[in-house]
Structures are given as C-alpha cells and as structure tokens.
Amino acid sequence: MELNSLEDTFILSKKIGQLLSNGDIIFLYGEIGVGKTTFVRGLINNLELKKGLNESQILSPTFNIMFEYEIKKLKIMHYDFFRLKNSKDINELGVFIEDKKHITLIEWPELIKKKPKNRIELSFSYLKKRKVKIKGYGKWKSYDFKKI
C-alpha cells in the first residue's frame, strides 16, 4: 500500500485504530524516518478525538523506551526498542506480561524472539515512494487489510 503523504499515514492509522481493543499488539518495522512514529501519533490522536479528549503530544520513546497513554478506559503502551541491544533487555521490561489490559505498539521489534501469536505487523519502507505492508497473525491472519 502506498502512503503518498502524511495524511495517508494518518488515515491508515485511524482505520487500524478503529479495529483495536485491549490485548492487541502491533509491531512497526522500518528504518529511521520512514513513518513508524507518525503512524503511532495518528492512531493515538484519532482514538483521543473519538473519546472527546484533546490530542496528546506523541513523541518517539527512543530514549525513554516506553510511553503510556490513557484514553478513558483504553490504555496504550508505546515502546521503541531502537536502543536495546539484546532480547534480555526486552524480557526485563515485561512487555507481554499484562498485555491483555492494554494495546501494545512496538517500534523496532526485531529483537523479540518469542513473538505473540496474535499481532499485526506493519513494515514501512521508502525507496521512491513510501509504502507499508500489513500482515496479521493469529486472530488477525484472515483479516483483509487490503480493504483498508
């Protein structure tokens, strides 16, 4: 799927955000600057607006590793594993221990060895045009993301 503008990325994030509920996990792959955090910003801000809240300032948690957002009864955990060196660091964070109580968004998930069964993976790329490939696993496997 081509993303020809920031608006395209926000539209995609809004549509995917409407599918999500507590327990859902999204992995975001792609090089620096390709649109992962922009996608997350659109997803969270759209959910906030839908619940009648003001938009939060959504930053990349590269240095903090994790930011948490409360959207009424919905909780979003936004992780960025760019600075982590090995899977042991991820295990110590306890990312998947209580994952049924919130939505989990993870940038740079490459170090995760035991991936959760139910997840959506978005792979962003930018050669001549910005693109994203979406693939579902587990309960998302049969979902037709091309409809989005």
JSON list of C-alpha atoms in Angstrom, two decimals:
[
{"chain": "A", "resi": 1, "resn": "MET", "atom": "CA", "xyz": [0.00, 0.00, 0.00]},
{"chain": "A", "resi": 2, "resn": "GLU", "atom": "CA", "xyz": [1.40, 3.39, -0.94]},
{"chain": "A", "resi": 3, "resn": "LEU", "atom": "CA", "xyz": [1.46, 6.27, 1.52]},
{"chain": "A", "resi": 4, "resn": "ASN", "atom": "CA", "xyz": [1.78, 9.39, -0.62]},
{"chain": "A", "resi": 5, "resn": "SER", "atom": "CA", "xyz": [1.50, 11.89, 2.22]},
{"chain": "A", "resi": 6, "resn": "LEU", "atom": "CA", "xyz": [1.36, 12.32, 5.99]},
{"chain": "A", "resi": 7, "resn": "GLU", "atom": "CA", "xyz": [-2.41, 12.43, 5.57]},
{"chain": "A", "resi": 8, "resn": "ASP", "atom": "CA", "xyz": [-2.35, 8.92, 4.04]},
{"chain": "A", "resi": 9, "resn": "THR", "atom": "CA", "xyz": [-0.43, 7.67, 7.08]},
{"chain": "A", "resi": 10, "resn": "PHE", "atom": "CA", "xyz": [-2.94, 9.31, 9.44]},
{"chain": "A", "resi": 11, "resn": "ILE", "atom": "CA", "xyz": [-5.88, 7.82, 7.53]},
{"chain": "A", "resi": 12, "resn": "LEU", "atom": "CA", "xyz": [-4.32, 4.35, 7.72]},
{"chain": "A", "resi": 13, "resn": "SER", "atom": "CA", "xyz": [-3.64, 4.75, 11.45]},
{"chain": "A", "resi": 14, "resn": "LYS", "atom": "CA", "xyz": [-7.22, 5.86, 12.05]},
{"chain": "A", "resi": 15, "resn": "LYS", "atom": "CA", "xyz": [-8.64, 2.84, 10.22]},
{"chain": "A", "resi": 16, "resn": "ILE", "atom": "CA", "xyz": [-6.40, 0.38, 12.05]},
{"chain": "A", "resi": 17, "resn": "GLY", "atom": "CA", "xyz": [-7.05, 2.13, 15.37]},
{"chain": "A", "resi": 18, "resn": "GLN", "atom": "CA", "xyz": [-10.79, 1.53, 14.91]},
{"chain": "A", "resi": 19, "resn": "LEU", "atom": "CA", "xyz": [-10.11, -2.23, 14.83]},
{"chain": "A", "resi": 20, "resn": "LEU", "atom": "CA", "xyz": [-8.11, -2.35, 18.07]},
{"chain": "A", "resi": 21, "resn": "SER", "atom": "CA", "xyz": [-9.05, -3.19, 21.63]},
{"chain": "A", "resi": 22, "resn": "ASN", "atom": "CA", "xyz": [-7.19, -4.12, 24.79]},
{"chain": "A", "resi": 23, "resn": "GLY", "atom": "CA", "xyz": [-4.87, -7.06, 24.21]},
{"chain": "A", "resi": 24, "resn": "ASP", "atom": "CA", "xyz": [-3.99, -6.12, 20.63]},
{"chain": "A", "resi": 25, "resn": "ILE", "atom": "CA", "xyz": [-0.35, -5.82, 19.61]},
{"chain": "A", "resi": 26, "resn": "ILE", "atom": "CA", "xyz": [1.20, -4.01, 16.66]},
{"chain": "A", "resi": 27, "resn": "PHE", "atom": "CA", "xyz": [4.83, -4.36, 15.57]},
{"chain": "A", "resi": 28, "resn": "LEU", "atom": "CA", "xyz": [6.21, -1.49, 13.47]},
{"chain": "A", "resi": 29, "resn": "TYR", "atom": "CA", "xyz": [9.21, -2.22, 11.25]},
{"chain": "A", "resi": 30, "resn": "GLY", "atom": "CA", "xyz": [11.21, 0.18, 9.09]},
{"chain": "A", "resi": 31, "resn": "GLU", "atom": "CA", "xyz": [14.24, 2.43, 9.02]},
{"chain": "A", "resi": 32, "resn": "ILE", "atom": "CA", "xyz": [14.55, 5.74, 10.87]},
{"chain": "A", "resi": 33, "resn": "GLY", "atom": "CA", "xyz": [12.24, 8.42, 9.48]},
{"chain": "A", "resi": 34, "resn": "VAL", "atom": "CA", "xyz": [10.03, 6.10, 7.45]},
{"chain": "A", "resi": 35, "resn": "GLY", "atom": "CA", "xyz": [6.79, 6.81, 9.36]},
{"chain": "A", "resi": 36, "resn": "LYS", "atom": "CA", "xyz": [6.51, 4.48, 12.36]},
{"chain": "A", "resi": 37, "resn": "THR", "atom": "CA", "xyz": [6.06, 7.19, 14.99]},
{"chain": "A", "resi": 38, "resn": "THR", "atom": "CA", "xyz": [3.87, 9.22, 12.63]},
{"chain": "A", "resi": 39, "resn": "PHE", "atom": "CA", "xyz": [1.59, 6.18, 12.38]},
{"chain": "A", "resi": 40, "resn": "VAL", "atom": "CA", "xyz": [1.51, 5.84, 16.19]},
{"chain": "A", "resi": 41, "resn": "ARG", "atom": "CA", "xyz": [0.77, 9.57, 16.59]},
{"chain": "A", "resi": 42, "resn": "GLY", "atom": "CA", "xyz": [-2.16, 9.32, 14.20]},
{"chain": "A", "resi": 43, "resn": "LEU", "atom": "CA", "xyz": [-3.51, 6.18, 15.87]},
{"chain": "A", "resi": 44, "resn": "ILE", "atom": "CA", "xyz": [-3.39, 7.61, 19.41]},
{"chain": "A", "resi": 45, "resn": "ASN", "atom": "CA", "xyz": [-4.63, 11.09, 18.45]},
{"chain": "A", "resi": 46, "resn": "ASN", "atom": "CA", "xyz": [-7.56, 9.66, 16.50]},
{"chain": "A", "resi": 47, "resn": "LEU", "atom": "CA", "xyz": [-8.57, 7.47, 19.45]},
{"chain": "A", "resi": 48, "resn": "GLU", "atom": "CA", "xyz": [-8.34, 10.51, 21.76]},
{"chain": "A", "resi": 49, "resn": "LEU", "atom": "CA", "xyz": [-10.55, 12.62, 19.47]},
{"chain": "A", "resi": 50, "resn": "LYS", "atom": "CA", "xyz": [-13.05, 9.76, 19.18]},
{"chain": "A", "resi": 51, "resn": "LYS", "atom": "CA", "xyz": [-13.32, 9.70, 23.01]},
{"chain": "A", "resi": 52, "resn": "GLY", "atom": "CA", "xyz": [-13.74, 13.50, 23.17]},
{"chain": "A", "resi": 53, "resn": "LEU", "atom": "CA", "xyz": [-10.24, 14.18, 24.52]},
{"chain": "A", "resi": 54, "resn": "ASN", "atom": "CA", "xyz": [-7.61, 16.67, 23.42]},
{"chain": "A", "resi": 55, "resn": "GLU", "atom": "CA", "xyz": [-4.77, 15.31, 21.33]},
{"chain": "A", "resi": 56, "resn": "SER", "atom": "CA", "xyz": [-1.61, 14.40, 23.24]},
{"chain": "A", "resi": 57, "resn": "GLN", "atom": "CA", "xyz": [1.83, 15.27, 22.03]},
{"chain": "A", "resi": 58, "resn": "ILE", "atom": "CA", "xyz": [3.09, 11.90, 20.80]},
{"chain": "A", "resi": 59, "resn": "LEU", "atom": "CA", "xyz": [6.86, 11.58, 20.73]},
{"chain": "A", "resi": 60, "resn": "SER", "atom": "CA", "xyz": [9.11, 8.69, 19.87]},
{"chain": "A", "resi": 61, "resn": "PRO", "atom": "CA", "xyz": [10.10, 6.88, 23.08]},
{"chain": "A", "resi": 62, "resn": "THR", "atom": "CA", "xyz": [13.59, 6.17, 21.70]},
{"chain": "A", "resi": 63, "resn": "PHE", "atom": "CA", "xyz": [15.34, 7.45, 24.82]},
{"chain": "A", "resi": 64, "resn": "ASN", "atom": "CA", "xyz": [12.62, 6.61, 27.35]},
{"chain": "A", "resi": 65, "resn": "ILE", "atom": "CA", "xyz": [11.92, 3.20, 25.73]},
{"chain": "A", "resi": 66, "resn": "MET", "atom": "CA", "xyz": [8.21, 3.40, 26.68]},
{"chain": "A", "resi": 67, "resn": "PHE", "atom": "CA", "xyz": [5.41, 5.97, 26.91]},
{"chain": "A", "resi": 68, "resn": "GLU", "atom": "CA", "xyz": [1.98, 5.17, 28.30]},
{"chain": "A", "resi": 69, "resn": "TYR", "atom": "CA", "xyz": [-1.25, 6.84, 27.19]},
{"chain": "A", "resi": 70, "resn": "GLU", "atom": "CA", "xyz": [-4.63, 6.67, 28.95]},
{"chain": "A", "resi": 71, "resn": "ILE", "atom": "CA", "xyz": [-7.63, 7.22, 26.68]},
{"chain": "A", "resi": 72, "resn": "LYS", "atom": "CA", "xyz": [-10.56, 6.85, 29.09]},
{"chain": "A", "resi": 73, "resn": "LYS", "atom": "CA", "xyz": [-10.80, 3.06, 29.65]},
{"chain": "A", "resi": 74, "resn": "LEU", "atom": "CA", "xyz": [-8.23, 2.31, 26.98]},
{"chain": "A", "resi": 75, "resn": "LYS", "atom": "CA", "xyz": [-4.53, 2.15, 27.76]},
{"chain": "A", "resi": 76, "resn": "ILE", "atom": "CA", "xyz": [-1.80, 2.23, 25.11]},
{"chain": "A", "resi": 77, "resn": "MET", "atom": "CA", "xyz": [1.79, 1.21, 25.74]},
{"chain": "A", "resi": 78, "resn": "HIS", "atom": "CA", "xyz": [4.13, 2.62, 23.07]},
{"chain": "A", "resi": 79, "resn": "TYR", "atom": "CA", "xyz": [7.60, 1.07, 23.04]},
{"chain": "A", "resi": 80, "resn": "ASP", "atom": "CA", "xyz": [10.68, 1.84, 20.96]},
{"chain": "A", "resi": 81, "resn": "PHE", "atom": "CA", "xyz": [13.40, -0.82, 21.12]},
{"chain": "A", "resi": 82, "resn": "PHE", "atom": "CA", "xyz": [15.91, 1.00, 18.89]},
{"chain": "A", "resi": 83, "resn": "ARG", "atom": "CA", "xyz": [18.46, 1.45, 21.68]},
{"chain": "A", "resi": 84, "resn": "LEU", "atom": "CA", "xyz": [18.12, -2.04, 23.15]},
{"chain": "A", "resi": 85, "resn": "LYS", "atom": "CA", "xyz": [20.98, -4.42, 22.49]},
{"chain": "A", "resi": 86, "resn": "ASN", "atom": "CA", "xyz": [19.51, -7.88, 23.10]},
{"chain": "A", "resi": 87, "resn": "SER", "atom": "CA", "xyz": [16.34, -9.81, 23.87]},
{"chain": "A", "resi": 88, "resn": "LYS", "atom": "CA", "xyz": [17.25, -9.99, 27.58]},
{"chain": "A", "resi": 89, "resn": "ASP", "atom": "CA", "xyz": [16.67, -6.23, 27.80]},
{"chain": "A", "resi": 90, "resn": "ILE", "atom": "CA", "xyz": [13.18, -6.72, 26.36]},
{"chain": "A", "resi": 91, "resn": "ASN", "atom": "CA", "xyz": [12.38, -9.56, 28.76]},
{"chain": "A", "resi": 92, "resn": "GLU", "atom": "CA", "xyz": [13.33, -7.35, 31.71]},
{"chain": "A", "resi": 93, "resn": "LEU", "atom": "CA", "xyz": [10.76, -4.76, 30.60]},
{"chain": "A", "resi": 94, "resn": "GLY", "atom": "CA", "xyz": [7.93, -7.32, 30.98]},
{"chain": "A", "resi": 95, "resn": "VAL", "atom": "CA", "xyz": [6.31, -6.10, 27.78]},
{"chain": "A", "resi": 96, "resn": "PHE", "atom": "CA", "xyz": [3.94, -9.04, 27.32]},
{"chain": "A", "resi": 97, "resn": "ILE", "atom": "CA", "xyz": [3.18, -9.87, 30.98]},
{"chain": "A", "resi": 98, "resn": "GLU", "atom": "CA", "xyz": [-0.13, -7.98, 31.24]},
{"chain": "A", "resi": 99, "resn": "ASP", "atom": "CA", "xyz": [-0.67, -7.34, 27.54]},
{"chain": "A", "resi": 100, "resn": "LYS", "atom": "CA", "xyz": [-4.43, -8.16, 27.73]},
{"chain": "A", "resi": 101, "resn": "LYS", "atom": "CA", "xyz": [-5.01, -4.96, 29.73]},
{"chain": "A", "resi": 102, "resn": "HIS", "atom": "CA", "xyz": [-3.82, -2.56, 27.03]},
{"chain": "A", "resi": 103, "resn": "ILE", "atom": "CA", "xyz": [-2.89, -2.07, 23.39]},
{"chain": "A", "resi": 104, "resn": "THR", "atom": "CA", "xyz": [0.82, -2.57, 22.74]},
{"chain": "A", "resi": 105, "resn": "LEU", "atom": "CA", "xyz": [2.64, -0.70, 19.96]},
{"chain": "A", "resi": 106, "resn": "ILE", "atom": "CA", "xyz": [6.29, -1.61, 19.40]},
{"chain": "A", "resi": 107, "resn": "GLU", "atom": "CA", "xyz": [8.75, 0.15, 17.12]},
{"chain": "A", "resi": 108, "resn": "TRP", "atom": "CA", "xyz": [11.89, -1.83, 16.25]},
{"chain": "A", "resi": 109, "resn": "PRO", "atom": "CA", "xyz": [10.60, -5.27, 17.41]},
{"chain": "A", "resi": 110, "resn": "GLU", "atom": "CA", "xyz": [13.38, -7.21, 15.64]},
{"chain": "A", "resi": 111, "resn": "LEU", "atom": "CA", "xyz": [14.98, -8.40, 18.92]},
{"chain": "A", "resi": 112, "resn": "ILE", "atom": "CA", "xyz": [11.79, -10.10, 20.14]},
{"chain": "A", "resi": 113, "resn": "LYS", "atom": "CA", "xyz": [12.49, -13.82, 19.93]},
{"chain": "A", "resi": 114, "resn": "LYS", "atom": "CA", "xyz": [9.14, -15.18, 21.10]},
{"chain": "A", "resi": 115, "resn": "LYS", "atom": "CA", "xyz": [6.58, -13.17, 19.19]},
{"chain": "A", "resi": 116, "resn": "PRO", "atom": "CA", "xyz": [2.99, -13.09, 20.44]},
{"chain": "A", "resi": 117, "resn": "LYS", "atom": "CA", "xyz": [0.63, -15.25, 18.40]},
{"chain": "A", "resi": 118, "resn": "ASN", "atom": "CA", "xyz": [-1.96, -12.51, 17.85]},
{"chain": "A", "resi": 119, "resn": "ARG", "atom": "CA", "xyz": [-0.38, -9.45, 16.31]},
{"chain": "A", "resi": 120, "resn": "ILE", "atom": "CA", "xyz": [-0.39, -7.08, 13.37]},
{"chain": "A", "resi": 121, "resn": "GLU", "atom": "CA", "xyz": [2.91, -6.25, 11.69]},
{"chain": "A", "resi": 122, "resn": "LEU", "atom": "CA", "xyz": [3.40, -3.10, 9.66]},
{"chain": "A", "resi": 123, "resn": "SER", "atom": "CA", "xyz": [6.57, -2.87, 7.58]},
{"chain": "A", "resi": 124, "resn": "PHE", "atom": "CA", "xyz": [7.27, 0.65, 6.36]},
{"chain": "A", "resi": 125, "resn": "SER", "atom": "CA", "xyz": [9.68, 1.30, 3.51]},
{"chain": "A", "resi": 126, "resn": "TYR", "atom": "CA", "xyz": [10.75, 4.28, 1.48]},
{"chain": "A", "resi": 127, "resn": "LEU", "atom": "CA", "xyz": [12.55, 3.89, -1.80]},
{"chain": "A", "resi": 128, "resn": "LYS", "atom": "CA", "xyz": [10.99, 6.04, -4.48]},
{"chain": "A", "resi": 129, "resn": "LYS", "atom": "CA", "xyz": [7.65, 6.06, -2.68]},
{"chain": "A", "resi": 130, "resn": "ARG", "atom": "CA", "xyz": [6.65, 5.47, 0.91]},
{"chain": "A", "resi": 131, "resn": "LYS", "atom": "CA", "xyz": [4.93, 2.11, 1.32]},
{"chain": "A", "resi": 132, "resn": "VAL", "atom": "CA", "xyz": [3.62, -0.12, 4.06]},
{"chain": "A", "resi": 133, "resn": "LYS", "atom": "CA", "xyz": [2.98, -3.86, 4.08]},
{"chain": "A", "resi": 134, "resn": "ILE", "atom": "CA", "xyz": [0.49, -5.13, 6.64]},
{"chain": "A", "resi": 135, "resn": "LYS", "atom": "CA", "xyz": [0.34, -8.73, 7.82]},
{"chain": "A", "resi": 136, "resn": "GLY", "atom": "CA", "xyz": [-1.80, -10.28, 10.52]},
{"chain": "A", "resi": 137, "resn": "TYR", "atom": "CA", "xyz": [-1.03, -13.29, 12.71]},
{"chain": "A", "resi": 138, "resn": "GLY", "atom": "CA", "xyz": [-3.26, -15.40, 14.93]},
{"chain": "A", "resi": 139, "resn": "LYS", "atom": "CA", "xyz": [-6.71, -13.82, 15.17]},
{"chain": "A", "resi": 140, "resn": "TRP", "atom": "CA", "xyz": [-5.63, -11.25, 12.54]},
{"chain": "A", "resi": 141, "resn": "LYS", "atom": "CA", "xyz": [-4.39, -13.81, 10.00]},
{"chain": "A", "resi": 142, "resn": "SER", "atom": "CA", "xyz": [-7.57, -13.88, 7.92]},
{"chain": "A", "resi": 143, "resn": "TYR", "atom": "CA", "xyz": [-8.31, -10.14, 8.16]},
{"chain": "A", "resi": 144, "resn": "ASP", "atom": "CA", "xyz": [-8.13, -8.49, 4.74]},
{"chain": "A", "resi": 145, "resn": "PHE", "atom": "CA", "xyz": [-6.00, -5.41, 5.38]},
{"chain": "A", "resi": 146, "resn": "LYS", "atom": "CA", "xyz": [-6.21, -4.54, 1.68]},
{"chain": "A", "resi": 147, "resn": "LYS", "atom": "CA", "xyz": [-9.75, -3.33, 2.40]},
{"chain": "A", "resi": 148, "resn": "ILE", "atom": "CA", "xyz": [-8.35, -0.52, 4.50]}
]
